[in-house]
Amino acid sequence: ASDQSVALAPGELRRVFEHDGPGQIDRLTFEIPSAAASRLAETDLVLEWDDLVRPAVELPLARLFACSQELRAFRTAPLSVQQTRGEVTLRFELPMPFARRAQLSLRNRGAAPNTLRVTITGTTAVPSGDWGRLHAELREAEGPFTPVQRFVATSQAGPGKFVGISMFFDGRGHAADGTPHPISFLDGDPVAIVDGEIAMHGTGTEDFFNSGWYFQDGPFEAPFGALVSTATDLTAGTARLTAVRWLLGGNAIEYRQAFELQFEYGAFEPLAAQHYAALAFHYLR
């Protein structure tokens, strides 16, 4: 276990944890004053396993914790954001096994110093079997889009297991005539392709995130999914949504050769889709 306060100078990359030998990180917790929460967008987490050429995770904390569009408290089984008494607490809790070495670093890309508390818990034991190492893949696409285009939210080659995804959507409409509706991109179907075969063809983007009817009831949270935030302004013709879904245990999608998850940009009005981003989580072997 490790529990420390880390002060990062502007532009600094600091290694805050290193372990030689096999082990597993079980939980990462970050605490930052609410007044400094905007710095989560310029503070990167870098996770390195074993002898991999590239970091398995290298991304801003705001993306990892699904708060890059709006900072809101929510809780799912692996991921949560809490806001209490002037502090923001971020928790990421998935098994992160490694065979020979683990390193965790933080990078401050901002122009001001940044201080946060980092708590790491784990064990020197590793699971049995061919478990793989946790990776996070970030993809983004900018519109305008056409009806034949698809957003490839994640694509991996080789054996692995897909366990979850956060997605960040920006939509636009035309306020003068009311069309397209700024969230009509949600009519886009999701398609999962496992080892070259279509394994799932959904009926709508919000359905994939365990909801329906354009998320009409607003933000929600559950152990394996959440609509973290939503903001629609029909006068301005804009919409922003952040949604999370986890596929854990028996719901994880195993693949031997390749996996791809793609979304239509709205089956009828793809011009409503303005910007898409997705952060996918895999155990790669």
Coordinates of C-alpha atoms in Angstrom, one line a residue:
A1 CA 0.0 0.0 0.0
S2 CA 1.1 3.6 -0.6
D3 CA -0.5 6.8 0.7
Q4 CA 1.2 10.1 -0.1
S5 CA 0.7 13.7 -0.9
V6 CA 2.2 14.6 -4.3
A7 CA 3.2 18.1 -5.3
L8 CA 3.8 18.5 -9.0
A9 CA 5.5 21.5 -10.5
P10 CA 4.4 22.8 -13.9
G11 CA 5.5 20.3 -16.6
E12 CA 6.7 17.7 -14.1
L13 CA 6.5 14.0 -14.5
R14 CA 6.8 12.3 -11.1
R15 CA 7.0 8.5 -10.4
V16 CA 4.9 8.0 -7.3
F17 CA 4.9 4.1 -7.1
E18 CA 7.1 1.3 -8.3
H19 CA 7.1 -2.4 -7.5
D20 CA 9.5 -5.0 -8.7
G21 CA 8.2 -8.6 -8.9
P22 CA 4.7 -9.9 -9.4
G23 CA 1.7 -8.3 -7.8
Q24 CA -1.7 -6.6 -8.3
I25 CA -3.0 -3.1 -7.8
D26 CA -6.6 -3.3 -6.6
R27 CA -7.6 0.3 -6.0
L28 CA -6.4 3.8 -6.9
T29 CA -7.7 6.8 -5.0
F30 CA -7.0 10.5 -5.7
E31 CA -8.0 13.4 -3.6
I32 CA -7.8 17.1 -4.7
P33 CA -9.3 20.3 -3.2
S34 CA -12.5 21.3 -5.0
A35 CA -11.0 24.6 -5.8
A36 CA -8.4 22.9 -7.9
A37 CA -10.7 20.3 -9.6
S38 CA -10.2 22.0 -13.0
R39 CA -6.6 20.8 -12.9
L40 CA -7.8 17.2 -13.3
A41 CA -7.9 17.9 -17.1
E42 CA -4.2 18.7 -17.1
T43 CA -3.0 16.0 -14.7
D44 CA -2.1 12.7 -16.4
L45 CA -2.0 9.2 -14.9
V46 CA 0.7 7.0 -16.5
L47 CA 0.6 3.2 -15.7
E48 CA 3.3 0.9 -16.9
W49 CA 3.2 -2.9 -16.6
D50 CA 6.2 -5.3 -16.9
D51 CA 8.2 -4.7 -20.1
L52 CA 5.6 -3.2 -22.3
V53 CA 7.0 -0.7 -24.8
R54 CA 4.2 1.8 -24.1
P55 CA 2.3 2.7 -21.0
A56 CA -0.9 0.7 -20.6
V57 CA -2.7 3.8 -19.3
E58 CA -1.7 7.4 -20.2
L59 CA -4.5 9.9 -20.0
P60 CA -5.9 12.8 -18.0
L61 CA -7.6 12.1 -14.7
A62 CA -10.6 14.0 -16.0
R63 CA -11.1 11.4 -18.7
L64 CA -10.4 8.4 -16.5
F65 CA -13.0 9.5 -14.0
A66 CA -15.6 10.5 -16.6
C67 CA -15.6 14.2 -15.5
S68 CA -14.1 15.9 -18.5
Q69 CA -17.4 17.4 -19.6
E70 CA -18.9 18.1 -16.1
L71 CA -17.7 17.2 -12.6
R72 CA -20.5 15.4 -10.9
A73 CA -20.6 12.9 -8.1
F74 CA -21.6 9.4 -9.2
R75 CA -20.8 5.8 -8.2
T76 CA -20.4 2.6 -10.1
A77 CA -18.7 -0.6 -8.9
P78 CA -15.2 0.2 -10.4
L79 CA -15.4 4.0 -10.7
S80 CA -16.7 6.8 -8.5
V81 CA -16.4 10.5 -7.9
Q82 CA -17.3 12.0 -4.5
Q83 CA -17.5 15.7 -3.5
T84 CA -17.5 16.4 0.2
R85 CA -16.3 19.2 2.4
G86 CA -14.2 21.0 -0.1
E87 CA -12.6 17.9 -1.6
V88 CA -13.1 15.7 -4.6
T89 CA -12.3 12.0 -4.2
L90 CA -11.8 9.8 -7.2
R91 CA -11.8 6.0 -6.9
F92 CA -10.8 3.5 -9.6
E93 CA -11.1 -0.1 -8.5
L94 CA -10.4 -2.9 -10.9
P95 CA -7.8 -5.8 -10.5
M96 CA -4.6 -4.6 -12.2
P97 CA -2.2 -7.7 -12.1
F98 CA 1.4 -7.6 -13.4
A99 CA 4.1 -10.3 -13.7
R100 CA 7.4 -8.5 -13.1
R101 CA 7.0 -4.8 -12.5
A102 CA 4.6 -1.9 -12.1
Q103 CA 5.1 1.8 -12.2
L104 CA 2.7 4.7 -11.6
S105 CA 3.5 8.2 -12.5
L106 CA 1.7 11.6 -12.6
R107 CA 2.3 14.4 -15.1
N108 CA 1.3 18.0 -14.6
R109 CA 0.7 19.6 -18.0
G110 CA -0.6 22.8 -16.5
A111 CA 1.1 26.2 -15.9
A112 CA 0.5 26.1 -12.1
P113 CA 1.7 23.8 -9.4
N114 CA -0.7 21.0 -8.5
T115 CA -1.0 19.0 -5.3
L116 CA -3.1 15.8 -4.8
R117 CA -3.2 12.9 -2.4
V118 CA -2.6 9.4 -4.0
T119 CA -3.5 6.2 -2.3
I120 CA -2.6 2.8 -3.9
T121 CA -3.7 -0.5 -2.4
G122 CA -2.8 -4.0 -3.7
T123 CA -1.2 -7.3 -3.0
T124 CA 1.9 -9.3 -4.1
A125 CA -0.4 -12.2 -5.1
V126 CA -1.5 -12.6 -8.7
P127 CA -4.6 -14.4 -10.1
S128 CA -4.2 -17.9 -11.6
G129 CA -4.6 -18.5 -15.3
D130 CA -4.0 -16.3 -18.3
W131 CA -5.3 -13.0 -16.8
G132 CA -3.9 -10.3 -19.0
R133 CA -3.0 -6.7 -18.1
L134 CA -5.4 -3.8 -17.8
H135 CA -5.2 -1.2 -20.7
A136 CA -7.1 1.9 -21.4
E137 CA -7.7 3.1 -25.0
L138 CA -8.9 6.6 -25.8
R139 CA -10.4 7.5 -29.2
E140 CA -12.0 10.7 -30.5
A141 CA -13.7 11.9 -33.7
E142 CA -14.8 15.3 -34.8
G143 CA -17.8 15.9 -37.1
P144 CA -19.5 16.6 -39.4
F145 CA -20.4 12.9 -40.1
T146 CA -22.3 11.1 -42.9
P147 CA -24.8 8.3 -42.6
V148 CA -22.3 5.7 -43.8
Q149 CA -19.7 6.6 -41.2
R150 CA -19.3 4.8 -37.9
F151 CA -17.5 5.8 -34.7
V152 CA -15.0 3.1 -33.8
A153 CA -15.0 3.4 -30.0
T154 CA -12.4 0.7 -29.5
S155 CA -10.5 -1.8 -31.7
Q156 CA -8.0 -4.4 -30.5
A157 CA -6.0 -7.1 -32.2
G158 CA -4.9 -10.3 -30.4
P159 CA -6.4 -12.1 -27.4
G160 CA -8.1 -10.1 -24.7
K161 CA -11.2 -9.2 -22.7
F162 CA -13.4 -6.1 -23.0
V163 CA -14.7 -5.0 -19.6
G164 CA -16.0 -1.4 -19.9
I165 CA -16.3 2.0 -21.6
S166 CA -16.9 5.6 -20.9
M167 CA -18.2 7.8 -23.7
F168 CA -18.4 11.5 -24.1
F169 CA -20.9 12.9 -26.7
D170 CA -21.3 16.4 -28.1
G171 CA -24.4 17.1 -30.3
R172 CA -25.7 20.1 -32.2
G173 CA -29.0 21.1 -33.7
H174 CA -30.4 24.1 -35.5
A175 CA -32.2 26.3 -33.1
A176 CA -34.2 28.2 -35.8
D177 CA -36.0 25.2 -37.2
G178 CA -35.6 22.6 -34.4
T179 CA -33.9 19.9 -36.5
P180 CA -31.9 18.0 -36.1
H181 CA -32.6 17.6 -32.3
P182 CA -29.1 18.0 -30.7
I183 CA -29.3 14.5 -29.1
S184 CA -30.8 12.6 -32.0
F185 CA -27.4 11.1 -32.5
L186 CA -28.6 8.6 -29.8
D187 CA -30.5 6.8 -32.6
G188 CA -27.2 5.3 -33.7
D189 CA -26.9 1.6 -33.2
P190 CA -23.9 0.0 -31.5
V191 CA -22.3 -3.1 -33.1
A192 CA -19.7 -5.4 -31.4
I193 CA -17.5 -7.5 -33.7
V194 CA -15.8 -10.4 -32.0
D195 CA -13.1 -12.4 -33.9
G196 CA -14.6 -11.2 -37.2
E197 CA -18.2 -12.0 -36.4
I198 CA -21.0 -9.6 -35.3
A199 CA -21.7 -10.6 -31.7
M200 CA -24.1 -7.8 -30.9
H201 CA -26.2 -5.3 -32.9
G202 CA -28.0 -2.9 -30.6
T203 CA -31.0 -0.7 -31.1
G204 CA -29.7 2.6 -29.9
T205 CA -26.8 4.3 -28.2
E206 CA -28.6 5.0 -24.9
D207 CA -29.9 1.3 -24.9
F208 CA -26.2 0.2 -24.8
F209 CA -25.8 2.2 -21.6
N210 CA -28.7 0.4 -19.9
S211 CA -31.2 3.2 -20.5
G212 CA -33.8 4.2 -23.1
W213 CA -35.8 7.0 -24.7
Y214 CA -32.9 9.4 -25.0
F215 CA -32.0 9.2 -21.3
Q216 CA -35.3 10.9 -20.6
D217 CA -35.1 10.5 -16.8
G218 CA -31.7 12.2 -16.7
P219 CA -28.5 11.1 -14.8
F220 CA -28.6 7.8 -13.0
E221 CA -26.1 5.5 -11.4
A222 CA -26.0 1.8 -10.9
P223 CA -23.2 -0.8 -10.1
F224 CA -22.5 -1.4 -13.8
G225 CA -23.5 1.7 -15.6
A226 CA -24.3 5.4 -15.2
L227 CA -25.4 8.5 -17.1
V228 CA -22.9 10.7 -15.4
S229 CA -24.0 14.0 -16.8
T230 CA -26.3 15.5 -19.4
A231 CA -26.9 19.1 -20.6
T232 CA -29.3 20.0 -23.5
D233 CA -30.0 23.5 -24.6
L234 CA -32.7 23.6 -27.2
T235 CA -32.4 27.3 -27.7
A236 CA -28.7 27.1 -28.5
G237 CA -29.1 23.7 -30.2
T238 CA -26.4 22.0 -28.1
A239 CA -26.2 18.8 -26.1
R240 CA -23.5 17.1 -24.0
L241 CA -23.6 13.6 -22.5
T242 CA -21.2 11.4 -20.5
A243 CA -22.2 7.7 -20.0
V244 CA -20.4 4.7 -18.5
R245 CA -20.9 1.0 -18.9
W246 CA -19.1 -2.0 -17.3
L247 CA -19.1 -5.6 -18.5
L248 CA -17.5 -7.5 -15.6
G249 CA -17.4 -11.1 -14.5
G250 CA -19.5 -13.3 -16.8
N251 CA -20.5 -10.2 -18.9
A252 CA -17.0 -9.4 -20.1
I253 CA -16.5 -10.0 -23.8
E254 CA -13.7 -12.4 -24.5
Y255 CA -11.9 -12.4 -27.8
R256 CA -9.1 -14.5 -29.3
Q257 CA -8.1 -12.6 -32.4
A258 CA -9.8 -9.2 -32.5
F259 CA -12.5 -7.0 -31.0
E260 CA -14.2 -3.8 -32.3
L261 CA -17.1 -1.8 -30.9
Q262 CA -18.6 0.8 -33.2
F263 CA -21.6 3.2 -33.1
E264 CA -23.7 4.9 -35.8
Y265 CA -23.7 8.7 -35.6
G266 CA -27.5 8.6 -35.5
A267 CA -29.3 6.5 -38.0
F268 CA -31.5 9.4 -39.3
E269 CA -29.7 12.6 -38.5
P270 CA -25.9 12.0 -38.2
L271 CA -25.4 15.8 -38.5
A272 CA -26.5 16.0 -34.9
A273 CA -23.3 14.3 -33.8
Q274 CA -20.5 16.9 -33.4
H275 CA -17.8 15.2 -31.3
Y276 CA -17.4 11.7 -29.9
A277 CA -14.8 10.4 -27.5
A278 CA -14.5 6.9 -25.9
L279 CA -12.3 5.4 -23.2
A280 CA -12.3 1.6 -23.4
F281 CA -10.9 -0.8 -20.8
H282 CA -9.4 -4.2 -21.9
Y283 CA -7.4 -6.9 -20.3
L284 CA -4.8 -7.7 -23.0
R285 CA -2.8 -10.9 -23.2

